PDB file of C-alpha atoms and ligand atoms in Angstrom:
ATOM      1  CA  VAL M 228     -40.371  55.579 -53.383  1.00 87.00           C
ATOM      2  CA  ASP M 229     -43.054  52.517 -54.050  1.00 92.00           C
ATOM      3  CA  THR M 230     -41.756  50.676 -51.081  1.00 96.00           C
ATOM      4  CA  ILE M 231     -44.496  48.088 -52.183  1.00 97.00           C
ATOM      5  CA  ALA M 232     -43.146  47.763 -55.456  1.00 97.00           C
ATOM      6  CA  TYR M 233     -39.458  47.757 -54.126  1.00 96.00           C
ATOM      7  CA  LEU M 234     -40.724  44.804 -51.697  1.00 97.00           C
ATOM      8  CA  ARG M 235     -42.689  43.060 -54.396  1.00 97.00           C
ATOM      9  CA  ARG M 236     -39.526  42.505 -56.545  1.00 96.00           C
ATOM     10  CA  PHE M 237     -37.215  41.622 -53.599  1.00 95.00           C
ATOM     11  CA  LEU M 238     -40.094  38.451 -52.765  1.00 97.00           C
ATOM     12  CA  THR M 239     -40.780  37.392 -56.051  1.00 96.00           C
ATOM     13  CA  ASP M 240     -37.558  37.512 -57.727  1.00 96.00           C
ATOM     14  CA  SER M 241     -35.704  34.141 -56.517  1.00 93.00           C
ATOM     15  CA  SER M 242     -31.935  35.813 -56.724  1.00 96.00           C
ATOM     16  CA  SER M 243     -32.925  38.839 -54.704  1.00 96.00           C
ATOM     17  CA  GLY M 244     -31.645  37.088 -51.845  1.00 95.00           C
ATOM     18  CA  VAL M 245     -34.468  37.543 -49.601  1.00 94.00           C
ATOM     19  CA  ASP M 246     -36.932  34.412 -49.087  1.00 95.00           C
ATOM     20  CA  VAL M 247     -40.522  35.450 -48.494  1.00 97.00           C
ATOM     21  CA  PRO M 248     -41.222  35.498 -44.790  1.00 97.00           C
ATOM     22  CA  ALA M 249     -43.493  33.868 -42.773  1.00 98.00           C
ATOM     23  CA  ALA M 250     -45.288  37.101 -41.508  1.00 98.00           C
ATOM     24  CA  ILE M 251     -45.166  40.847 -41.688  1.00 98.00           C
ATOM     25  CA  LEU M 252     -45.506  42.573 -38.086  1.00 98.00           C
ATOM     26  CA  LEU M 253     -46.307  46.210 -38.363  1.00 98.00           C
ATOM     27  CA  GLU M 254     -47.608  49.767 -36.599  1.00 98.00           C
ATOM     28  CA  THR M 255     -50.313  51.140 -39.114  1.00 98.00           C
ATOM     29  CA  VAL M 256     -48.805  54.379 -36.962  1.00 98.00           C
ATOM     30  CA  GLN M 257     -45.621  53.370 -35.876  1.00 98.00           C
ATOM     31  CA  ALA M 258     -45.807  55.064 -32.205  1.00 97.00           C
ATOM     32  CA  GLU M 259     -42.149  54.897 -30.155  1.00 97.00           C
ATOM     33  CA  GLY M 260     -40.761  55.338 -34.283  1.00 98.00           C
ATOM     34  CA  GLY M 261     -41.625  59.190 -34.265  1.00 98.00           C
ATOM     35  CA  VAL M 262     -46.009  58.940 -34.857  1.00 98.00           C
ATOM     36  CA  ASN M 263     -44.611  57.688 -38.861  1.00 98.00           C
ATOM     37  CA  VAL M 264     -48.242  57.399 -40.106  1.00 98.00           C
ATOM     38  CA  ALA M 265     -48.960  54.617 -42.756  1.00 97.00           C
ATOM     39  CA  ARG M 266     -51.280  55.444 -46.066  1.00 97.00           C
ATOM     40  CA  ALA M 267     -54.280  53.517 -45.745  1.00 98.00           C
ATOM     41  CA  ASP M 268     -53.338  52.995 -49.860  1.00 98.00           C
ATOM     42  CA  TRP M 269     -50.116  51.575 -48.631  1.00 98.00           C
ATOM     43  CA  LEU M 270     -52.052  48.995 -45.908  1.00 98.00           C
ATOM     44  CA  ARG M 271     -54.279  47.980 -48.305  1.00 98.00           C
ATOM     45  CA  GLN M 272     -51.238  47.306 -51.042  1.00 98.00           C
ATOM     46  CA  LEU M 273     -49.661  45.694 -48.587  1.00 98.00           C
ATOM     47  CA  ALA M 274     -52.426  43.549 -47.553  1.00 98.00           C
ATOM     48  CA  ALA M 275     -52.934  42.052 -51.210  1.00 98.00           C
ATOM     49  CA  LEU M 276     -49.196  41.019 -51.329  1.00 98.00           C
ATOM     50  CA  CYS M 277     -49.297  39.557 -48.154  1.00 98.00           C
ATOM     51  CA  HIS M 278     -52.832  37.655 -49.438  1.00 98.00           C
ATOM     52  CA  GLU M 279     -50.520  36.886 -52.570  1.00 97.00           C
ATOM     53  CA  LEU M 280     -47.454  34.908 -51.600  1.00 98.00           C
ATOM     54  CA  GLY M 281     -49.089  33.667 -48.296  1.00 98.00           C
ATOM     55  CA  ILE M 282     -47.687  36.002 -45.328  1.00 98.00           C
ATOM     56  CA  VAL M 283     -49.307  36.430 -42.366  1.00 98.00           C
ATOM     57  CA  LEU M 284     -50.290  39.601 -41.954  1.00 98.00           C
ATOM     58  CA  ILE M 285     -49.974  40.865 -37.898  1.00 98.00           C
ATOM     59  CA  VAL M 286     -50.928  44.023 -36.948  1.00 98.00           C
ATOM     60  CA  ASP M 287     -49.391  45.670 -34.050  1.00 98.00           C
ATOM     61  CA  ASP M 288     -52.229  47.522 -32.068  1.00 98.00           C
ATOM     62  CA  ILE M 289     -50.822  47.918 -28.765  1.00 97.00           C
ATOM     63  CA  GLN M 290     -50.385  51.755 -28.843  1.00 97.00           C
ATOM     64  CA  VAL M 291     -52.847  52.566 -31.884  1.00 98.00           C
ATOM     65  CA  GLY M 292     -55.531  50.573 -31.327  1.00 97.00           C
ATOM     66  CA  ASN M 293     -58.527  50.898 -28.487  1.00 96.00           C
ATOM     67  CA  GLY M 294     -59.842  53.894 -30.728  1.00 97.00           C
ATOM     68  CA  ARG M 295     -56.516  55.444 -30.458  1.00 97.00           C
ATOM     69  CA  THR M 296     -57.170  56.102 -34.294  1.00 97.00           C
ATOM     70  CA  GLY M 297     -61.013  56.710 -33.905  1.00 96.00           C
ATOM     71  CA  CYS M 298     -62.007  53.344 -34.760  1.00 95.00           C
ATOM     72  CA  PHE M 299     -61.893  50.724 -32.261  1.00 97.00           C
ATOM     73  CA  PHE M 300     -58.793  48.914 -34.592  1.00 98.00           C
ATOM     74  CA  SER M 301     -56.424  51.689 -36.444  1.00 98.00           C
ATOM     75  CA  PHE M 302     -56.638  49.667 -39.824  1.00 98.00           C
ATOM     76  CA  GLU M 303     -60.113  49.778 -40.279  1.00 97.00           C
ATOM     77  CA  GLU M 304     -60.248  52.690 -42.017  1.00 96.00           C
ATOM     78  CA  ALA M 305     -57.690  50.725 -44.591  1.00 98.00           C
ATOM     79  CA  GLY M 306     -60.153  47.824 -45.015  1.00 98.00           C
ATOM     80  CA  ILE M 307     -58.068  45.453 -44.533  1.00 98.00           C
ATOM     81  CA  VAL M 308     -58.341  42.092 -41.840  1.00 97.00           C
ATOM     82  CA  PRO M 309     -54.765  41.191 -40.686  1.00 98.00           C
ATOM     83  CA  ASP M 310     -54.614  37.490 -39.528  1.00 98.00           C
ATOM     84  CA  LEU M 311     -53.335  38.176 -36.171  1.00 98.00           C
ATOM     85  CA  VAL M 312     -53.940  41.737 -34.303  1.00 98.00           C
ATOM     86  CA  VAL M 313     -51.665  42.267 -30.660  1.00 97.00           C
ATOM     87  CA  LEU M 314     -53.611  44.510 -28.310  1.00 96.00           C
ATOM     88  CA  SER M 315     -52.478  45.597 -24.855  1.00 95.00           C
ATOM     89  CA  LYS M 316     -51.736  49.180 -22.837  1.00 92.00           C
ATOM     90  CA  ALA M 317     -55.740  50.375 -23.318  1.00 91.00           C
ATOM     91  CA  ILE M 318     -57.506  47.922 -23.148  1.00 93.00           C
ATOM     92  CA  GLY M 319     -56.751  46.788 -19.695  1.00 91.00           C
ATOM     93  CA  GLY M 320     -57.867  50.414 -18.695  1.00 88.00           C
ATOM     94  CA  GLY M 321     -54.776  50.938 -16.927  1.00 89.00           C
ATOM     95  CA  LEU M 322     -54.685  47.786 -15.547  1.00 93.00           C
ATOM     96  CA  PRO M 323     -51.831  44.899 -17.158  1.00 91.00           C
ATOM     97  CA  MET M 324     -53.680  42.694 -20.088  1.00 93.00           C
ATOM     98  CA  SER M 325     -52.388  41.671 -23.508  1.00 92.00           C
ATOM     99  CA  LEU M 326     -54.555  40.067 -26.336  1.00 92.00           C
ATOM    100  CA  LEU M 327     -53.919  37.954 -29.223  1.00 93.00           C
ATOM    101  CA  LEU M 328     -56.492  37.652 -31.789  1.00 96.00           C
ATOM    102  CA  ILE M 329     -56.058  35.208 -34.583  1.00 96.00           C
ATOM    103  CA  LYS M 330     -58.083  34.000 -37.213  1.00 97.00           C
ATOM    104  CA  PRO M 331     -59.347  30.529 -36.492  1.00 95.00           C
ATOM    105  CA  GLU M 332     -57.599  28.833 -39.643  1.00 96.00           C
ATOM    106  CA  LEU M 333     -53.978  30.250 -38.146  1.00 96.00           C
ATOM    107  CA  ASP M 334     -54.761  29.284 -34.567  1.00 95.00           C
ATOM    108  CA  GLN M 335     -52.661  25.978 -33.492  1.00 93.00           C
ATOM    109  CA  TRP M 336     -53.462  26.545 -29.907  1.00 91.00           C
ATOM    110  CA  ASP M 337     -55.627  24.220 -27.730  1.00 92.00           C
ATOM    111  CA  PRO M 338     -57.981  26.167 -25.035  1.00 86.00           C
ATOM    112  CA  ALA M 339     -55.920  26.881 -21.436  1.00 84.00           C
ATOM    113  CA  GLU M 340     -52.778  25.980 -23.812  1.00 87.00           C
ATOM    114  CA  HIS M 341     -51.559  29.880 -23.518  1.00 81.00           C
ATOM    115  CA  ASN M 342     -51.337  29.479 -19.892  1.00 82.00           C
ATOM    116  CA  GLY M 343     -48.420  31.201 -17.073  1.00 82.00           C
ATOM    117  CA  THR M 344     -48.327  32.598 -13.862  1.00 82.00           C
ATOM    118  CA  PHE M 345     -49.307  36.305 -14.473  1.00 75.00           C
ATOM    119  CA  ARG M 346     -51.949  34.951 -17.518  1.00 80.00           C
ATOM    120  CA  GLY M 347     -55.745  36.485 -17.126  1.00 82.00           C
ATOM    121  CA  ASN M 348     -55.492  39.003 -14.593  1.00 88.00           C
ATOM    122  CA  ASN M 349     -59.180  38.943 -13.270  1.00 91.00           C
ATOM    123  CA  LEU M 350     -59.206  42.495 -12.170  1.00 94.00           C
ATOM    124  CA  ALA M 351     -58.148  43.569 -15.908  1.00 94.00           C
ATOM    125  CA  PHE M 352     -60.099  41.001 -17.386  1.00 93.00           C
ATOM    126  CA  VAL M 353     -63.166  42.750 -15.849  1.00 95.00           C
ATOM    127  CA  ALA M 354     -61.738  46.409 -16.482  1.00 95.00           C
ATOM    128  CA  ALA M 355     -61.608  45.047 -19.831  1.00 95.00           C
ATOM    129  CA  THR M 356     -65.092  44.376 -20.385  1.00 96.00           C
ATOM    130  CA  THR M 357     -66.341  47.387 -18.422  1.00 96.00           C
ATOM    131  CA  ILE M 358     -64.304  49.590 -20.962  1.00 95.00           C
ATOM    132  CA  LEU M 359     -65.448  47.854 -24.582  1.00 95.00           C
ATOM    133  CA  GLN M 360     -69.441  48.054 -22.688  1.00 96.00           C
ATOM    134  CA  THR M 361     -69.458  51.557 -21.649  1.00 95.00           C
ATOM    135  CA  TYR M 362     -68.056  53.176 -24.879  1.00 95.00           C
ATOM    136  CA  TRP M 363     -67.932  50.976 -27.599  1.00 95.00           C
ATOM    137  CA  GLN M 364     -71.618  49.511 -28.090  1.00 95.00           C
ATOM    138  CA  ASP M 365     -71.778  52.437 -30.729  1.00 96.00           C
ATOM    139  CA  ASP M 366     -69.772  55.282 -32.833  1.00 95.00           C
ATOM    140  CA  THR M 367     -69.996  58.222 -29.808  1.00 97.00           C
ATOM    141  CA  LEU M 368     -65.897  58.153 -28.868  1.00 96.00           C
ATOM    142  CA  CYS M 369     -65.094  57.492 -32.449  1.00 96.00           C
ATOM    143  CA  HIS M 370     -66.904  60.631 -33.471  1.00 97.00           C
ATOM    144  CA  GLU M 371     -65.625  62.246 -30.117  1.00 97.00           C
ATOM    145  CA  VAL M 372     -61.659  61.444 -30.597  1.00 97.00           C
ATOM    146  CA  LYS M 373     -61.724  62.256 -34.604  1.00 96.00           C
ATOM    147  CA  ALA M 374     -63.466  65.621 -33.266  1.00 96.00           C
ATOM    148  CA  LYS M 375     -60.540  66.251 -31.052  1.00 97.00           C
ATOM    149  CA  GLU M 376     -58.114  65.784 -33.694  1.00 97.00           C
ATOM    150  CA  GLN M 377     -59.183  68.148 -35.413  1.00 97.00           C
ATOM    151  CA  VAL M 378     -57.960  70.434 -32.269  1.00 97.00           C
ATOM    152  CA  LEU M 379     -55.114  68.727 -31.605  1.00 98.00           C
ATOM    153  CA  ALA M 380     -53.649  68.760 -35.400  1.00 98.00           C
ATOM    154  CA  GLY M 381     -55.079  72.599 -35.254  1.00 98.00           C
ATOM    155  CA  GLY M 382     -53.267  73.535 -32.688  1.00 98.00           C
ATOM    156  CA  LEU M 383     -49.963  71.323 -33.201  1.00 98.00           C
ATOM    157  CA  GLY M 384     -50.043  73.046 -36.744  1.00 98.00           C
ATOM    158  CA  ARG M 385     -50.514  76.529 -35.329  1.00 98.00           C
ATOM    159  CA  ILE M 386     -47.018  76.301 -33.362  1.00 97.00           C
ATOM    160  CA  ALA M 387     -45.415  74.620 -36.087  1.00 97.00           C
ATOM    161  CA  ALA M 388     -46.634  77.436 -38.476  1.00 97.00           C
ATOM    162  CA  GLU M 389     -45.146  80.089 -35.470  1.00 96.00           C
ATOM    163  CA  TRP M 390     -41.441  77.895 -35.501  1.00 95.00           C
ATOM    164  CA  GLU M 391     -40.798  76.926 -39.096  1.00 94.00           C
ATOM    165  CA  GLY M 392     -37.590  75.626 -39.334  1.00 95.00           C
ATOM    166  CA  VAL M 393     -37.552  74.487 -35.514  1.00 97.00           C
ATOM    167  CA  ALA M 394     -40.708  72.680 -35.930  1.00 97.00           C
ATOM    168  CA  THR M 395     -40.383  70.683 -39.238  1.00 97.00           C
ATOM    169  CA  ALA M 396     -43.219  68.135 -39.642  1.00 98.00           C
ATOM    170  CA  VAL M 397     -46.612  67.328 -37.866  1.00 98.00           C
ATOM    171  CA  ARG M 398     -48.317  64.548 -38.003  1.00 98.00           C
ATOM    172  CA  GLY M 399     -50.531  61.685 -36.509  1.00 98.00           C
ATOM    173  CA  ARG M 400     -54.129  60.191 -36.626  1.00 98.00           C
ATOM    174  CA  GLY M 401     -56.751  60.423 -34.450  1.00 98.00           C
ATOM    175  CA  PHE M 402     -55.332  61.129 -30.616  1.00 98.00           C
ATOM    176  CA  ILE M 403     -51.709  60.610 -31.676  1.00 98.00           C
ATOM    177  CA  TYR M 404     -49.729  63.157 -32.893  1.00 98.00           C
ATOM    178  CA  GLY M 405     -46.370  64.106 -33.078  1.00 98.00           C
ATOM    179  CA  LEU M 406     -44.406  67.818 -33.372  1.00 98.00           C
ATOM    180  CA  GLU M 407     -41.274  67.335 -35.188  1.00 98.00           C
ATOM    181  CA  LEU M 408     -38.588  69.628 -33.964  1.00 98.00           C
ATOM    182  CA  ALA M 409     -35.578  69.769 -36.029  1.00 98.00           C
ATOM    183  CA  PRO M 410     -32.625  71.067 -32.914  1.00 97.00           C
ATOM    184  CA  ALA M 411     -30.806  68.086 -31.724  1.00 97.00           C
ATOM    185  CA  GLY M 412     -31.957  67.754 -27.725  1.00 97.00           C
ATOM    186  CA  LEU M 413     -34.963  70.395 -28.387  1.00 98.00           C
ATOM    187  CA  ALA M 414     -37.963  67.856 -28.256  1.00 98.00           C
ATOM    188  CA  LYS M 415     -36.429  66.439 -25.192  1.00 98.00           C
ATOM    189  CA  LYS M 416     -36.059  70.177 -23.297  1.00 98.00           C
ATOM    190  CA  VAL M 417     -40.011  70.534 -24.123  1.00 98.00           C
ATOM    191  CA  SER M 418     -40.754  67.748 -22.639  1.00 98.00           C
ATOM    192  CA  GLN M 419     -38.763  68.740 -19.678  1.00 98.00           C
ATOM    193  CA  HIS M 420     -40.287  71.838 -19.421  1.00 98.00           C
ATOM    194  CA  ALA M 421     -43.856  70.541 -19.702  1.00 98.00           C
ATOM    195  CA  PHE M 422     -43.342  68.649 -16.691  1.00 98.00           C
ATOM    196  CA  ARG M 423     -42.255  71.317 -14.774  1.00 98.00           C
ATOM    197  CA  GLU M 424     -45.799  72.904 -15.847  1.00 97.00           C
ATOM    198  CA  GLY M 425     -47.470  69.802 -15.318  1.00 97.00           C
ATOM    199  CA  LEU M 426     -47.938  68.038 -18.406  1.00 98.00           C
ATOM    200  CA  ILE M 427     -46.160  64.436 -18.968  1.00 97.00           C
ATOM    201  CA  ILE M 428     -45.322  64.238 -22.759  1.00 97.00           C
ATOM    202  CA  GLU M 429     -43.287  61.913 -23.949  1.00 97.00           C
ATOM    203  CA  THR M 430     -40.330  61.836 -26.835  1.00 98.00           C
ATOM    204  CA  ALA M 431     -39.808  59.482 -29.953  1.00 98.00           C
ATOM    205  CA  GLY M 432     -38.553  59.118 -32.940  1.00 98.00           C
ATOM    206  CA  SER M 433     -34.561  57.562 -34.064  1.00 97.00           C
ATOM    207  CA  ARG M 434     -33.205  60.825 -31.877  1.00 97.00           C
ATOM    208  CA  ASN M 435     -36.384  61.608 -29.974  1.00 98.00           C
ATOM    209  CA  GLN M 436     -36.916  64.394 -32.062  1.00 98.00           C
ATOM    210  CA  VAL M 437     -40.235  64.324 -31.881  1.00 98.00           C
ATOM    211  CA  VAL M 438     -42.677  65.486 -29.227  1.00 98.00           C
ATOM    212  CA  LYS M 439     -45.531  62.422 -29.273  1.00 98.00           C
ATOM    213  CA  CYS M 440     -48.847  63.366 -27.930  1.00 98.00           C
ATOM    214  CA  LEU M 441     -50.482  61.218 -26.201  1.00 97.00           C
ATOM    215  CA  PRO M 442     -53.724  62.157 -24.504  1.00 97.00           C
ATOM    216  CA  PRO M 443     -56.235  60.284 -22.517  1.00 95.00           C
ATOM    217  CA  LEU M 444     -59.200  59.666 -25.034  1.00 96.00           C
ATOM    218  CA  THR M 445     -61.899  61.137 -23.207  1.00 94.00           C
ATOM    219  CA  LEU M 446     -60.231  64.496 -22.493  1.00 96.00           C
ATOM    220  CA  ASP M 447     -62.299  67.501 -22.265  1.00 95.00           C
ATOM    221  CA  SER M 448     -61.651  70.359 -24.808  1.00 92.00           C
ATOM    222  CA  ALA M 449     -60.696  73.020 -21.925  1.00 96.00           C
ATOM    223  CA  THR M 450     -57.628  70.625 -20.540  1.00 97.00           C
ATOM    224  CA  LEU M 451     -56.275  69.487 -24.297  1.00 97.00           C
ATOM    225  CA  GLN M 452     -56.202  73.701 -25.239  1.00 97.00           C
ATOM    226  CA  GLN M 453     -54.558  74.096 -21.980  1.00 98.00           C
ATOM    227  CA  GLY M 454     -51.908  71.132 -22.507  1.00 98.00           C
ATOM    228  CA  LEU M 455     -51.289  72.962 -26.043  1.00 98.00           C
ATOM    229  CA  GLU M 456     -50.495  76.316 -24.457  1.00 98.00           C
ATOM    230  CA  ILE M 457     -48.014  74.548 -21.985  1.00 98.00           C
ATOM    231  CA  ILE M 458     -46.415  72.156 -24.818  1.00 98.00           C
ATOM    232  CA  GLN M 459     -46.523  76.188 -26.897  1.00 97.00           C
ATOM    233  CA  HIS M 460     -44.965  78.010 -23.777  1.00 97.00           C
ATOM    234  CA  SER M 461     -42.579  74.913 -23.359  1.00 98.00           C
ATOM    235  CA  LEU M 462     -41.197  75.305 -26.837  1.00 98.00           C
ATOM    236  CA  ARG M 463     -40.839  78.661 -26.670  1.00 97.00           C
ATOM    237  CA  THR M 464     -39.062  78.646 -23.032  1.00 96.00           C
ATOM    238  CA  ALA M 465     -36.611  75.731 -24.723  1.00 97.00           C
ATOM    239  CA  LEU M 466     -35.589  77.679 -27.440  1.00 95.00           C
ATOM    240  CA  ASN M 467     -34.517  80.764 -25.039  1.00 92.00           C
ATOM    241  CA  SER M 468     -32.865  78.322 -22.628  1.00 84.00           C
TER     242      SER M 468
HETATM  243  C1  PLP R 683     -46.492  49.248 -30.250  1.00 53.93           C
HETATM  244  C2  PLP R 683     -46.138  48.270 -29.193  1.00 53.93           C
HETATM  245  N1  PLP R 683     -45.774  47.182 -29.319  1.00 53.93           N
HETATM  246  C3  PLP R 683     -45.526  46.177 -28.566  1.00 53.93           C
HETATM  247  C4  PLP R 683     -45.182  47.435 -26.977  1.00 53.93           C
HETATM  248  C5  PLP R 683     -44.514  45.908 -26.088  1.00 53.93           C
HETATM  249  O1  PLP R 683     -45.861  45.974 -25.518  1.00 53.93           O
HETATM  250  P1  PLP R 683     -44.944  45.085 -24.160  1.00 53.93           P
HETATM  251  O2  PLP R 683     -44.524  45.671 -22.949  1.00 53.93           O
HETATM  252  O3  PLP R 683     -46.994  44.683 -23.551  1.00 53.93           O
HETATM  253  O4  PLP R 683     -44.837  44.055 -24.363  1.00 53.93           O
HETATM  254  C6  PLP R 683     -45.313  48.267 -27.288  1.00 53.93           C
HETATM  255  C7  PLP R 683     -45.122  48.921 -25.945  1.00 53.93           C
HETATM  256  O5  PLP R 683     -44.470  50.316 -25.050  1.00 53.93           O
HETATM  257  C8  PLP R 683     -45.778  49.262 -28.057  1.00 53.93           C
HETATM  258  O6  PLP R 683     -45.996  50.566 -28.106  1.00 53.93           O
END
């Protein structure tokens, strides 16, 4: 199904019953949604449609920005420029911080207008600045994440091949990957077994059917390998229990 053609039809047909929205907000990789990866071409077509119809394009890069997919922003590889970008999580290096990037022509706020008790946590600002200065002066981290992606995707692919029919998909970008397990409740069991073996791994998806790998971007190869072995072992244990 060409979902962009479907969307265009709805938004340009005045009898469709659907008004042109003020904005479209999306994740380029739906994280909690089950690690669903939007194609670069799909993103480009969506950005073009938004531009054509005057819809503000907002990318939620809270989970997959900050280098998670390799580049600093997850949409860079698609070559699109959203109107607004939401950033949080890793931007503060583990400290609470969130940012809203707005194209100047859309910014309605005056300086310091967006204030409140918890705005501008100074320690988080210092941590974020240090992270940007340490890791984002060049492309090194970006290349490292892409190299480690091969190991992660390859490892999950081998697990999926071993459990064909049980493991129904491996998908992701950069250092966010999901292993979809068809039997109800299996992903949760894997996560619980993995926890007992020292690996914290979450589940995602509408039925929590996906084991979601979101390792630290600075993870070393040996620890990555160890993590993959724990997932493999946990799956074996969960299936036999
Ligand atoms: C993609 C995405 N957007 C938004 C949020 C919500 O972020 P916050 O808790 O900072 O409002 C989360 C939290 O998990 C997220 O993963």
